[in-house]
Short mmCIF file of C-alpha atoms in Angstrom, two decimals:
data_model
loop_
_atom_site.label_atom_id
_atom_site.label_comp_id
_atom_site.label_asym_id
_atom_site.label_seq_id
_atom_site.Cartn_x
_atom_site.Cartn_y
_atom_site.Cartn_z
CA MET E 1 29.02 10.85 -13.55
CA ILE E 2 27.80 14.37 -14.32
CA ALA E 3 24.23 13.16 -14.55
CA HIS E 4 24.69 11.43 -11.22
CA SER E 5 25.76 14.62 -9.48
CA VAL E 6 23.01 16.61 -11.21
CA PHE E 7 20.43 14.24 -9.76
CA PHE E 8 22.18 14.35 -6.41
CA TYR E 9 21.87 18.13 -6.28
CA ILE E 10 18.25 18.05 -7.45
CA PHE E 11 17.23 15.60 -4.74
CA SER E 12 19.23 17.35 -2.01
CA LEU E 13 17.76 20.69 -3.02
CA ILE E 14 14.23 19.27 -2.82
CA ALA E 15 15.07 17.70 0.55
CA ILE E 16 16.43 20.91 2.02
CA ILE E 17 13.68 23.14 0.64
CA SER E 18 10.93 20.83 1.85
CA ALA E 19 12.61 20.53 5.27
CA VAL E 20 12.51 24.31 5.53
CA MET E 21 8.92 24.36 4.32
CA VAL E 22 7.90 21.90 7.05
CA THR E 23 8.63 24.53 9.67
CA VAL E 24 7.70 27.60 7.66
CA SER E 25 4.35 26.70 6.12
CA LYS E 26 1.30 28.07 7.93
CA ASN E 27 -0.97 25.11 7.33
CA THR E 28 -0.07 22.08 9.45
CA VAL E 29 -1.34 19.57 6.90
CA HIS E 30 0.92 21.19 4.30
CA SER E 31 3.79 20.76 6.76
CA VAL E 32 3.15 17.04 6.87
CA PHE E 33 3.00 16.87 3.08
CA PHE E 34 6.38 18.62 2.90
CA LEU E 35 7.71 16.18 5.48
CA ILE E 36 6.62 13.33 3.20
CA LEU E 37 8.35 14.98 0.25
CA ASP E 38 11.45 15.28 2.40
CA PHE E 39 11.37 11.57 3.29
CA ILE E 40 10.91 10.61 -0.34
CA SER E 41 13.82 12.71 -1.60
CA ILE E 42 16.07 11.37 1.17
CA SER E 43 15.18 7.81 0.20
CA CYS E 44 16.05 8.75 -3.39
CA LEU E 45 19.46 9.88 -2.12
CA PHE E 46 19.88 6.55 -0.33
CA ILE E 47 19.08 4.69 -3.54
CA MET E 48 21.56 6.85 -5.47
CA ILE E 49 24.48 5.85 -3.25
CA GLY E 50 23.52 2.22 -3.79
CA ALA E 51 21.79 1.58 -0.48
CA GLU E 52 18.54 0.49 -2.10
CA PHE E 53 17.40 -1.57 0.88
CA LEU E 54 17.66 1.39 3.25
CA GLY E 55 15.90 3.63 0.75
CA MET E 56 12.98 1.25 0.36
CA ILE E 57 12.68 0.64 4.10
CA MET E 58 12.70 4.41 4.58
CA LEU E 59 9.79 4.67 2.14
CA ILE E 60 7.82 1.82 3.67
CA VAL E 61 8.29 2.73 7.32
CA TYR E 62 8.40 6.52 7.32
CA VAL E 63 6.24 7.45 4.36
CA GLY E 64 3.95 4.43 4.35
CA ALA E 65 3.26 4.26 8.07
CA VAL E 66 4.66 7.06 10.24
CA ALA E 67 3.65 9.97 8.04
CA VAL E 68 0.16 8.52 7.59
CA LEU E 69 -0.24 8.58 11.37
CA PHE E 70 1.06 12.18 11.50
CA LEU E 71 -1.44 13.12 8.84
CA PHE E 72 -4.21 11.38 10.75
CA VAL E 73 -3.45 13.20 13.97
CA VAL E 74 -3.06 16.57 12.29
CA MET E 75 -6.29 16.20 10.33
CA MET E 76 -8.34 14.87 13.23
CA LEU E 77 -7.17 17.32 15.88
CA ASN E 78 -7.35 20.35 13.62
CA VAL E 79 -4.00 21.61 14.83
CA ALA E 80 -4.04 24.29 12.15
CA GLU E 81 -6.30 26.49 14.22
CA GLN E 82 -4.04 26.58 17.26
CA LYS E 83 -0.79 27.31 15.54
CA GLY E 84 -0.97 31.11 15.57
CA GLN E 85 -1.67 31.24 19.28
CA TRP E 86 1.61 29.79 20.45
CA PHE E 87 3.66 32.89 19.87
CA SER E 88 1.05 35.50 20.76
CA SER E 89 1.26 37.27 24.10
CA ARG E 90 -2.35 36.57 25.03
CA TRP E 91 -1.72 32.85 25.28
CA ASP E 92 -0.31 31.86 28.65
CA GLY E 93 -0.69 28.13 28.36
CA GLY E 94 2.80 27.06 29.42
CA THR E 95 6.47 26.80 28.70
CA HIS E 96 6.60 25.51 25.14
CA ILE E 97 9.09 28.03 23.84
CA PRO E 98 11.94 27.47 26.36
CA VAL E 99 11.58 23.70 26.01
CA GLY E 100 11.55 24.00 22.24
CA LEU E 101 14.65 26.18 22.32
CA LEU E 102 16.44 23.68 24.57
CA VAL E 103 15.63 20.74 22.30
CA SER E 104 16.67 22.61 19.18
CA LEU E 105 19.93 23.68 20.84
CA ILE E 106 20.72 20.06 21.70
CA ILE E 107 19.95 18.93 18.14
CA PHE E 108 22.07 21.78 16.77
CA PHE E 109 25.13 20.70 18.81
CA GLU E 110 24.57 17.08 17.84
CA LEU E 111 24.56 18.10 14.20
CA ILE E 112 27.83 20.00 14.67
CA ILE E 113 29.40 16.94 16.25
CA VAL E 114 28.17 14.72 13.41
CA ILE E 115 29.51 17.08 10.75
CA GLY E 116 32.84 17.25 12.62
CA GLY E 117 32.91 13.45 12.70
CA TRP E 118 32.76 13.41 8.92
CA LYS E 119 36.48 14.27 8.99
CA TYR E 120 37.26 10.95 10.65
CA LYS E 121 35.18 8.89 8.26
CA PRO E 122 38.12 7.26 6.37
CA ASP E 123 39.58 6.02 9.69
CA LEU E 124 36.19 4.74 10.71
CA LEU E 125 35.76 2.79 7.48
CA ASN E 126 39.19 1.18 7.94
CA SER E 127 38.46 0.21 11.53
CA LEU E 128 35.29 -1.73 10.66
CA SER E 129 35.50 -5.44 11.46
CA ILE E 130 33.64 -6.45 8.29
CA ASN E 131 34.95 -5.67 4.85
CA ILE E 132 32.37 -4.27 2.48
CA SER E 133 32.37 -6.04 -0.86
CA THR E 134 30.38 -4.89 -3.83
CA GLU E 135 29.56 -8.44 -4.91
CA VAL E 136 26.99 -9.11 -2.22
CA THR E 137 23.72 -7.21 -2.35
CA ASN E 138 23.40 -4.75 0.48
CA THR E 139 20.24 -6.43 1.79
CA ARG E 140 22.31 -9.53 2.43
CA SER E 141 25.23 -7.65 3.97
CA ILE E 142 22.94 -5.70 6.31
CA GLY E 143 21.37 -8.99 7.36
CA ASN E 144 24.78 -10.53 7.90
CA VAL E 145 25.79 -7.75 10.29
CA LEU E 146 22.44 -7.21 11.96
CA TYR E 147 21.74 -10.83 12.82
CA THR E 148 25.25 -11.80 13.93
CA ASP E 149 27.33 -9.02 15.50
CA TYR E 150 24.47 -6.80 16.61
CA ILE E 151 21.78 -9.39 17.32
CA LEU E 152 21.56 -8.40 20.98
CA LEU E 153 21.08 -4.71 20.25
CA PHE E 154 18.63 -5.56 17.50
CA GLN E 155 16.53 -7.74 19.79
CA ILE E 156 16.65 -5.23 22.64
CA SER E 157 15.46 -2.40 20.41
CA GLY E 158 12.64 -4.62 19.21
CA MET E 159 11.68 -5.35 22.81
CA ILE E 160 11.74 -1.65 23.69
CA LEU E 161 9.44 -0.89 20.78
CA LEU E 162 7.10 -3.67 21.83
CA VAL E 163 6.97 -2.34 25.39
CA ALA E 164 6.33 1.18 24.10
CA MET E 165 3.51 -0.10 21.91
CA ILE E 166 1.85 -2.04 24.72
CA GLY E 167 2.30 0.96 27.04
CA ALA E 168 0.60 3.27 24.56
CA ILE E 169 -2.32 0.87 24.23
CA VAL E 170 -2.65 0.48 28.01
CA LEU E 171 -2.55 4.25 28.53
CA THR E 172 -5.19 5.05 25.95
CA TYR E 173 -7.50 2.08 26.38
CA ARG E 174 -10.80 2.83 28.06
CA GLU E 175 -13.52 0.30 28.68
CA ARG E 176 -16.69 1.92 27.45
CA ALA E 177 -19.96 0.86 28.98
CA GLY E 178 -22.98 0.10 26.88
CA VAL E 179 -21.17 -0.90 23.70
CA LYS E 180 -22.85 -3.79 21.94
CA ARG E 181 -20.23 -6.22 20.70
CA GLN E 182 -20.74 -8.93 18.17
CA SER E 183 -19.67 -12.43 19.09
CA TYR E 184 -19.71 -14.79 16.13
CA ILE E 185 -19.64 -17.90 18.29
CA LYS E 186 -22.61 -16.73 20.33
CA GLN E 187 -24.54 -15.95 17.16
CA ILE E 188 -23.80 -19.25 15.50
CA SER E 189 -24.46 -21.38 18.56
CA ARG E 190 -27.94 -19.92 19.10
CA GLU E 191 -30.68 -22.55 18.93
CA ARG E 192 -34.34 -22.27 18.11
CA ASP E 193 -35.41 -22.88 21.72
CA GLU E 194 -33.68 -19.81 23.08
CA GLY E 195 -34.34 -17.65 20.06
CA VAL E 196 -38.08 -18.16 19.66
CA ASP E 197 -40.52 -17.74 22.49
CA LEU E 198 -44.21 -18.40 22.29
CA VAL E 199 -46.03 -15.83 24.40
CA GLU E 200 -49.69 -15.79 25.27
CA ALA E 201 -50.62 -12.13 24.81
CA GLU E 202 -53.19 -10.75 27.19
CA ARG E 203 -56.00 -8.68 25.79
CA ASN E 204 -55.58 -4.90 25.90
CA LYS E 205 -52.21 -5.22 27.60
CA GLY E 206 -49.79 -6.51 24.99
CA VAL E 207 -46.44 -8.09 25.66
CA LYS E 208 -43.40 -6.51 27.21
CA ILE E 209 -40.24 -7.59 25.40
CA ASP E 210 -36.73 -7.42 26.88
CA ALA E 211 -38.00 -7.75 30.40
CA MET C 1 26.87 12.86 -20.84
CA ASP C 2 26.17 11.78 -24.42
CA SER C 3 25.92 8.10 -23.59
CA TYR C 4 23.71 9.04 -20.68
CA PHE C 5 21.18 10.64 -23.02
CA SER C 6 21.23 7.71 -25.41
CA ILE C 7 20.46 5.44 -22.46
CA LEU C 8 17.70 7.82 -21.45
CA PHE C 9 16.10 7.66 -24.90
CA THR C 10 16.07 3.87 -25.07
CA GLU C 11 14.58 3.82 -21.58
CA VAL C 12 11.85 6.23 -22.60
CA TYR C 13 10.96 3.92 -25.51
CA LYS C 14 10.84 0.95 -23.16
CA ILE C 15 8.66 2.84 -20.71
CA LEU C 16 6.21 3.80 -23.46
CA PHE C 17 6.21 0.21 -24.68
CA LEU C 18 5.15 -0.83 -21.18
CA LEU C 19 2.78 1.99 -20.23
CA VAL C 20 0.63 2.12 -23.34
CA PRO C 21 -0.40 -1.57 -23.09
CA VAL C 22 -1.01 -1.14 -19.36
CA LEU C 23 -3.30 1.85 -19.94
CA VAL C 24 -5.17 0.09 -22.76
CA SER C 25 -5.60 -3.03 -20.66
CA VAL C 26 -6.89 -0.92 -17.77
CA ALA C 27 -9.63 0.35 -20.09
CA MET C 28 -10.37 -3.19 -21.25
CA ILE C 29 -10.39 -4.52 -17.71
CA VAL C 30 -13.09 -2.03 -16.71
CA TRP C 31 -15.22 -3.45 -19.50
CA LEU C 32 -14.44 -7.02 -18.42
CA ASP C 33 -15.33 -6.17 -14.83
CA ARG C 34 -18.71 -4.82 -15.82
CA ARG C 35 -19.36 -7.75 -18.16
CA VAL C 36 -18.59 -10.38 -15.50
CA TRP C 37 -20.66 -8.48 -13.00
CA ALA C 38 -23.56 -8.39 -15.45
CA PHE C 39 -23.34 -12.09 -16.31
CA VAL C 40 -23.50 -13.08 -12.65
CA GLN C 41 -26.64 -10.99 -12.27
CA LYS C 42 -28.16 -12.31 -15.53
CA ARG C 43 -27.89 -8.95 -17.27
CA ARG C 44 -26.19 -8.16 -20.56
CA GLY C 45 -23.78 -5.49 -19.36
CA PRO C 46 -22.20 -2.98 -21.75
CA ASN C 47 -22.68 -4.52 -25.22
CA VAL C 48 -23.55 -1.61 -27.50
CA VAL C 49 -20.36 0.31 -28.33
CA GLY C 50 -18.19 -1.72 -30.69
CA PRO C 51 -18.06 -5.55 -30.92
CA PHE C 52 -19.31 -7.05 -27.61
CA GLY C 53 -19.23 -3.51 -26.23
CA LEU C 54 -15.43 -3.58 -26.21
CA PHE C 55 -15.12 0.14 -26.83
CA GLN C 56 -17.41 1.09 -23.94
CA SER C 57 -14.48 2.30 -21.82
CA LEU C 58 -13.18 4.46 -24.64
CA ALA C 59 -16.61 6.04 -25.00
CA ASP C 60 -16.68 6.64 -21.25
CA ALA C 61 -13.23 8.20 -21.35
CA LEU C 62 -14.33 10.50 -24.17
CA LYS C 63 -17.34 11.54 -22.12
CA TYR C 64 -15.14 12.32 -19.10
CA ILE C 65 -12.76 14.40 -21.18
CA PHE C 66 -15.52 16.66 -22.40
CA LYS C 67 -17.11 17.12 -18.99
CA GLU C 68 -16.36 20.21 -16.95
CA ILE C 69 -13.80 19.91 -14.16
CA ILE C 70 -15.34 21.49 -11.08
CA ILE C 71 -13.02 22.63 -8.31
CA PRO C 72 -15.01 23.45 -5.16
CA ALA C 73 -14.59 27.06 -4.01
CA SER C 74 -13.65 26.16 -0.43
CA SER C 75 -11.27 23.37 -1.39
CA ASN C 76 -7.51 23.46 -1.04
CA LYS C 77 -6.95 23.84 -4.77
CA LEU C 78 -3.38 22.69 -5.22
CA VAL C 79 -3.79 19.53 -3.14
CA PHE C 80 -7.18 18.91 -4.73
CA VAL C 81 -5.66 18.85 -8.22
CA LEU C 82 -2.59 16.93 -7.06
CA ALA C 83 -4.52 14.03 -5.50
CA PRO C 84 -5.70 12.22 -8.68
CA VAL C 85 -2.28 12.83 -10.24
CA VAL C 86 -0.60 11.14 -7.27
CA THR C 87 -2.98 8.18 -7.44
CA MET C 88 -2.46 7.71 -11.17
CA THR C 89 1.33 8.12 -11.04
CA LEU C 90 1.77 5.68 -8.18
CA ALA C 91 -0.44 3.13 -9.90
CA LEU C 92 1.69 3.32 -13.04
CA ILE C 93 5.27 3.51 -11.70
CA SER C 94 4.99 0.19 -9.92
CA TRP C 95 4.71 -1.63 -13.26
CA ALA C 96 8.42 -0.93 -13.82
CA VAL C 97 9.51 -3.93 -11.76
CA ILE C 98 6.96 -6.54 -12.86
CA PRO C 99 8.87 -9.22 -14.82
CA PHE C 100 7.01 -10.32 -17.95
CA GLY C 101 9.56 -12.92 -18.90
CA GLU C 102 13.16 -13.88 -18.45
CA ASP C 103 15.14 -10.64 -19.02
CA PHE C 104 11.88 -9.00 -20.05
CA VAL C 105 11.53 -6.43 -17.32
CA LEU C 106 11.97 -2.67 -17.32
CA ALA C 107 13.94 -2.36 -14.06
CA ASP C 108 15.46 -5.56 -12.71
CA ILE C 109 16.26 -4.14 -9.27
CA ASN C 110 17.44 -6.18 -6.30
CA VAL C 111 14.72 -5.00 -3.98
CA GLY C 112 11.83 -5.31 -6.46
CA ILE C 113 9.30 -6.68 -4.01
CA LEU C 114 10.12 -3.97 -1.47
CA TYR C 115 9.66 -1.38 -4.21
CA LEU C 116 6.21 -2.79 -5.02
CA PHE C 117 5.31 -2.80 -1.34
CA ALA C 118 6.57 0.76 -0.83
CA VAL C 119 4.68 2.12 -3.82
CA SER C 120 1.47 0.38 -2.82
CA SER C 121 1.82 1.81 0.69
CA LEU C 122 2.20 5.28 -0.84
CA GLY C 123 -1.09 4.76 -2.66
CA VAL C 124 -3.01 5.86 0.40
CA TYR C 125 -1.80 9.46 -0.04
CA GLY C 126 -3.80 10.10 -3.18
CA ILE C 127 -6.92 9.17 -1.29
CA ILE C 128 -6.12 11.11 1.88
CA MET C 129 -5.14 14.19 -0.14
CA GLY C 130 -8.33 14.02 -2.19
CA GLY C 131 -10.52 13.56 0.85
CA TRP C 132 -8.89 16.30 2.87
CA ALA C 133 -8.58 18.87 0.09
CA SER C 134 -12.24 18.59 -0.86
CA ASN C 135 -13.03 20.26 2.48
CA SER C 136 -16.32 18.44 2.76
CA LYS C 137 -17.67 15.89 5.22
CA TYR C 138 -18.28 12.80 3.08
CA PRO C 139 -14.91 12.86 1.30
CA PHE C 140 -13.14 13.40 4.61
CA LEU C 141 -14.88 10.45 6.28
CA GLY C 142 -14.18 8.32 3.22
CA ALA C 143 -10.51 9.26 3.26
CA ILE C 144 -10.14 8.48 6.97
CA ARG C 145 -11.82 5.12 6.50
CA SER C 146 -9.73 4.30 3.49
CA ALA C 147 -6.45 5.24 5.14
CA ALA C 148 -7.19 3.13 8.22
CA GLN C 149 -8.21 0.21 6.05
CA MET C 150 -5.20 0.34 3.74
CA VAL C 151 -2.70 0.70 6.58
CA SER C 152 -4.27 -2.28 8.38
CA TYR C 153 -4.22 -4.64 5.44
CA GLU C 154 -0.76 -3.58 4.34
CA VAL C 155 0.58 -5.12 7.53
CA SER C 156 -0.77 -8.54 6.68
CA ILE C 157 0.38 -8.24 3.06
CA GLY C 158 3.86 -7.47 4.37
CA VAL C 159 3.86 -10.57 6.53
CA ILE C 160 2.62 -12.68 3.60
CA ILE C 161 5.48 -11.34 1.48
CA ILE C 162 7.89 -12.42 4.24
CA ASN C 163 6.50 -15.95 3.89
CA VAL C 164 7.31 -15.99 0.20
CA LEU C 165 10.73 -14.41 0.73
CA LEU C 166 11.65 -17.13 3.22
CA CYS C 167 11.18 -19.69 0.46
CA VAL C 168 13.09 -17.66 -2.15
CA GLY C 169 15.98 -16.01 -0.33
CA SER C 170 15.94 -12.95 -2.56
CA LEU C 171 13.97 -9.74 -2.92
CA ASN C 172 14.31 -9.74 -6.70
CA LEU C 173 11.03 -10.47 -8.50
CA SER C 174 12.72 -12.47 -11.26
CA ASP C 175 14.38 -14.64 -8.61
CA ILE C 176 11.00 -15.12 -6.95
CA VAL C 177 9.57 -16.42 -10.22
CA MET C 178 12.59 -18.64 -10.95
CA ALA C 179 12.31 -20.19 -7.48
CA GLN C 180 8.88 -21.50 -8.46
CA GLN C 181 10.11 -23.54 -11.40
CA ASN C 182 9.41 -26.85 -9.70
CA LEU C 183 6.53 -25.90 -7.46
CA TRP C 184 4.36 -22.81 -7.53
CA PHE C 185 4.13 -21.23 -4.11
CA VAL C 186 0.35 -21.41 -4.25
CA ILE C 187 0.59 -25.09 -3.28
CA PRO C 188 2.74 -24.97 -0.12
CA LEU C 189 1.52 -21.52 0.86
CA PHE C 190 -2.14 -21.90 -0.11
CA PRO C 191 -3.57 -20.28 3.07
CA MET C 192 -1.27 -17.31 2.47
CA PHE C 193 -2.53 -17.04 -1.11
CA VAL C 194 -6.12 -16.86 0.13
CA ILE C 195 -5.23 -14.21 2.71
CA PHE C 196 -3.24 -12.29 0.09
CA PHE C 197 -6.22 -12.33 -2.23
CA ILE C 198 -8.59 -11.02 0.43
CA SER C 199 -6.08 -8.41 1.61
CA ALA C 200 -5.62 -7.30 -1.98
CA LEU C 201 -9.38 -6.76 -2.21
CA ALA C 202 -9.20 -4.59 0.91
CA GLU C 203 -6.05 -2.80 -0.21
CA THR C 204 -7.62 -1.73 -3.50
CA ASN C 205 -10.96 -0.77 -1.88
CA ARG C 206 -12.82 -3.36 -3.88
CA PRO C 207 -16.14 -4.84 -2.78
CA PRO C 208 -16.82 -6.35 -0.23
CA PHE C 209 -14.37 -3.90 1.38
CA ASP C 210 -15.39 -0.78 -0.53
CA LEU C 211 -16.39 1.10 2.61
CA PRO C 212 -14.41 4.24 1.67
CA GLU C 213 -16.84 4.78 -1.18
CA ALA C 214 -19.90 3.09 0.27
CA GLU C 215 -22.58 4.88 -1.72
CA ALA C 216 -25.33 4.29 0.82
CA GLU C 217 -23.46 6.11 3.59
CA LEU C 218 -20.83 8.35 2.02
CA VAL C 219 -22.18 9.24 -1.46
CA ALA C 220 -18.89 8.30 -3.18
CA GLY C 221 -16.37 8.73 -0.38
CA TYR C 222 -13.22 10.61 -1.24
CA GLN C 223 -14.27 11.04 -4.90
CA THR C 224 -17.50 12.87 -4.13
CA GLU C 225 -16.29 16.33 -5.15
CA TYR C 226 -14.38 15.18 -8.24
CA SER C 227 -15.75 15.43 -11.72
CA GLY C 228 -14.71 15.03 -15.32
CA MET C 229 -11.20 13.95 -16.12
CA MET C 230 -10.01 14.19 -12.51
CA TYR C 231 -12.60 11.63 -11.45
CA ALA C 232 -11.58 9.46 -14.40
CA MET C 233 -7.96 9.61 -13.23
CA PHE C 234 -8.92 8.33 -9.79
CA TRP C 235 -10.87 5.61 -11.48
CA LEU C 236 -8.07 4.61 -13.84
CA GLY C 237 -5.59 4.65 -10.96
CA GLU C 238 -7.85 2.38 -8.95
CA TYR C 239 -8.14 -0.15 -11.76
CA ALA C 240 -4.41 0.03 -12.52
CA ASN C 241 -3.84 -0.75 -8.84
CA ILE C 242 -6.19 -3.72 -9.03
CA LEU C 243 -4.32 -5.04 -12.06
CA LEU C 244 -1.06 -4.51 -10.21
CA MET C 245 -2.30 -6.49 -7.22
CA CYS C 246 -3.30 -9.29 -9.60
CA ALA C 247 0.16 -9.16 -11.17
CA MET C 248 1.73 -9.26 -7.71
CA GLY C 249 -0.36 -12.30 -6.81
CA ALA C 250 0.62 -13.98 -10.08
CA VAL C 251 4.32 -13.32 -9.51
CA LEU C 252 4.36 -14.25 -5.82
CA PHE C 253 2.16 -17.34 -5.90
CA LEU C 254 1.28 -18.45 -9.43
CA GLY C 255 4.76 -18.63 -10.91
CA GLY C 256 4.78 -15.39 -12.93
CA TRP C 257 5.68 -16.04 -16.54
CA LEU C 258 6.29 -19.79 -16.07
CA SER C 259 4.00 -22.26 -17.81
CA PRO C 260 2.09 -24.62 -15.52
CA ILE C 261 3.77 -27.76 -16.88
CA ASP C 262 6.96 -27.82 -18.88
CA ILE C 263 5.74 -30.00 -21.76
CA PHE C 264 5.13 -29.39 -25.44
CA PRO C 265 1.94 -27.44 -26.06
CA PHE C 266 2.40 -25.29 -22.97
CA ASN C 267 6.04 -24.29 -23.14
CA VAL C 268 5.75 -22.94 -26.69
CA ILE C 269 3.48 -20.14 -25.50
CA PRO C 270 5.79 -17.24 -24.62
CA GLY C 271 6.11 -16.16 -20.99
CA PRO C 272 4.33 -12.79 -21.12
CA PHE C 273 1.14 -14.51 -22.28
CA TRP C 274 1.22 -16.83 -19.30
CA LEU C 275 1.58 -13.86 -16.99
CA ILE C 276 -1.34 -12.13 -18.71
CA PHE C 277 -3.48 -15.29 -18.41
CA LYS C 278 -2.73 -15.46 -14.70
CA ILE C 279 -3.47 -11.77 -14.17
CA LEU C 280 -6.76 -12.19 -16.02
CA PHE C 281 -7.64 -15.26 -13.98
CA LEU C 282 -7.07 -13.37 -10.74
CA PHE C 283 -8.97 -10.38 -12.05
CA ILE C 284 -11.99 -12.49 -12.95
CA LEU C 285 -11.91 -13.81 -9.39
CA PHE C 286 -11.89 -10.18 -8.20
CA ALA C 287 -14.90 -9.43 -10.42
CA LEU C 288 -16.78 -12.53 -9.22
CA VAL C 289 -16.23 -11.52 -5.61
CA LYS C 290 -17.59 -8.06 -6.39
CA ALA C 291 -20.70 -9.58 -7.91
CA THR C 292 -21.44 -12.11 -5.18
CA VAL C 293 -20.38 -10.91 -1.74
CA PRO C 294 -22.23 -8.27 0.30
CA ARG C 295 -20.36 -5.36 1.87
CA TYR C 296 -18.64 -5.77 5.23
CA ARG C 297 -19.36 -3.64 8.25
CA TYR C 298 -16.42 -1.46 9.26
CA ASP C 299 -15.76 -3.10 12.63
CA GLN C 300 -15.90 -6.52 10.99
CA LEU C 301 -13.34 -5.33 8.45
CA MET C 302 -10.94 -4.17 11.16
CA LYS C 303 -11.48 -7.33 13.18
CA LEU C 304 -10.71 -9.47 10.14
CA GLY C 305 -7.53 -7.56 9.39
CA TRP C 306 -6.01 -7.24 12.85
CA LYS C 307 -7.39 -10.13 14.84
CA ILE C 308 -7.55 -12.91 12.25
CA PHE C 309 -5.25 -12.24 9.29
CA LEU C 310 -2.31 -10.74 11.15
CA PRO C 311 -1.95 -13.45 13.85
CA PHE C 312 -2.55 -16.21 11.32
CA SER C 313 0.03 -14.95 8.84
CA LEU C 314 2.54 -14.39 11.66
CA PHE C 315 1.92 -17.96 12.78
CA TYR C 316 2.48 -19.11 9.22
CA VAL C 317 5.83 -17.28 9.11
CA VAL C 318 6.92 -19.32 12.13
CA LEU C 319 5.57 -22.49 10.50
CA THR C 320 7.29 -21.85 7.16
CA SER C 321 10.62 -20.96 8.69
CA SER C 322 10.62 -23.94 11.06
CA PHE C 323 9.70 -26.25 8.19
CA LEU C 324 12.49 -24.86 6.02
CA LEU C 325 14.95 -25.06 8.90
CA TYR C 326 14.00 -28.58 9.93
CA PHE C 327 14.23 -30.06 6.44
CA ASP C 328 17.30 -27.96 5.66
CA LEU C 329 15.63 -26.31 2.69
CA LEU C 330 16.60 -22.73 3.51
CA PRO C 331 17.73 -20.94 0.35
CA GLY C 332 20.99 -19.02 0.02
CA LYS C 333 23.18 -21.46 1.90
#
């Protein structure tokens, strides 16, 4: 049990330090790397309390997909160069700081509420309609709850994500003119008659192709 | 506390017992790859060092060790050094869950297949880190290409895994193998096996999908600035990943450690050997593909991944689940 708590403190320490480093570090790409470290140590914590399914899904979704996209955006847009400007007086680009303060205030109060709710956790566990048994693997028990009691919410959240995805594609899609696309069917179905043309070339004039 | 350390020591022995053979076989597999490649092209391949040139990889490794490690002046040094380490580590830790036989597995965890999938999706970080930290154009382009490619093909691999899981009803790799006792999944799920094989080629940046390191365009992609032992670590990590993909294919579709037919001369051969045979078979297929198929264009690669493989494997999920539901074959009832 001692070893268990030692590992718990190691992983939580890494998580907290890297969470701080995400905001503190000057280089934006480093911030993303610290974010990844944070995700990984949190998934380790999940695995330690026996929620291995959640831990693995955390790794696959957040580290394997979301953070890669973050990294992509940060690398491509070169955000690192802009970072210093936001807090300097010369930059008058907008109202980032008040908005940021508002959002962080909201998150702060939410966190306080969540930590306060920790007190009521035993009552909450007793009031659950399903009883948690250790015999069944947690993948199976999550499936049992997710696809029966909460199927409607599950489906609706899937639909919302789908709509968001399609919306993002529609917003960013631009038809570009002059792009040559390859069509396999067109290539394969080409015959000799349309591909080869016998041209009588006139003397001293040559032939104009693509006319 | 005391018992904890005794457990730790036995685990360390087990890990060494697993890792040393994996590393040796990675070296051997590089030799095999080059040999197969040479035979297809009617060359001899490496045949000088040791019998049949078997020690070629060891000679290469020795050469890499004695070469100078050059760290570019304008690179991000910490990330630059970390990148090959990440690649190598991720390639090795995934071997923990591969079952070599009944009760012959290092970590028999319930979510084994998810663990494999998670670790292989982390593999992209070594490449991105290397490409970005080099602070140079070719590595950066290579890293971007590689990341886009790996993320795309991971999606179809995930859907293929769902197909297999539908037939098994468990995420445990040993359960997946035991579910194939009567029928290997390669027979009912043959199209998925083909797609898995091709996606594995793309996932490990093997030809014909080796665009991240296409030498004609990008010198060597994300590895351009690496030299000496750091380059060798990228290289070893890449081959360990290829072996892992072969092992994954063997476990998911070819029945893992099970013998093809349960009769006398076959079932005497112990399970691990069968798994090794299957991994080698898949690897030789990988090598043959490398020797015979020309490189894809990047837009063709993306088209194949997103417009052909993903819809087809999604369709196959629907097909598999309806089949299982209709004939009442769903596991775990």
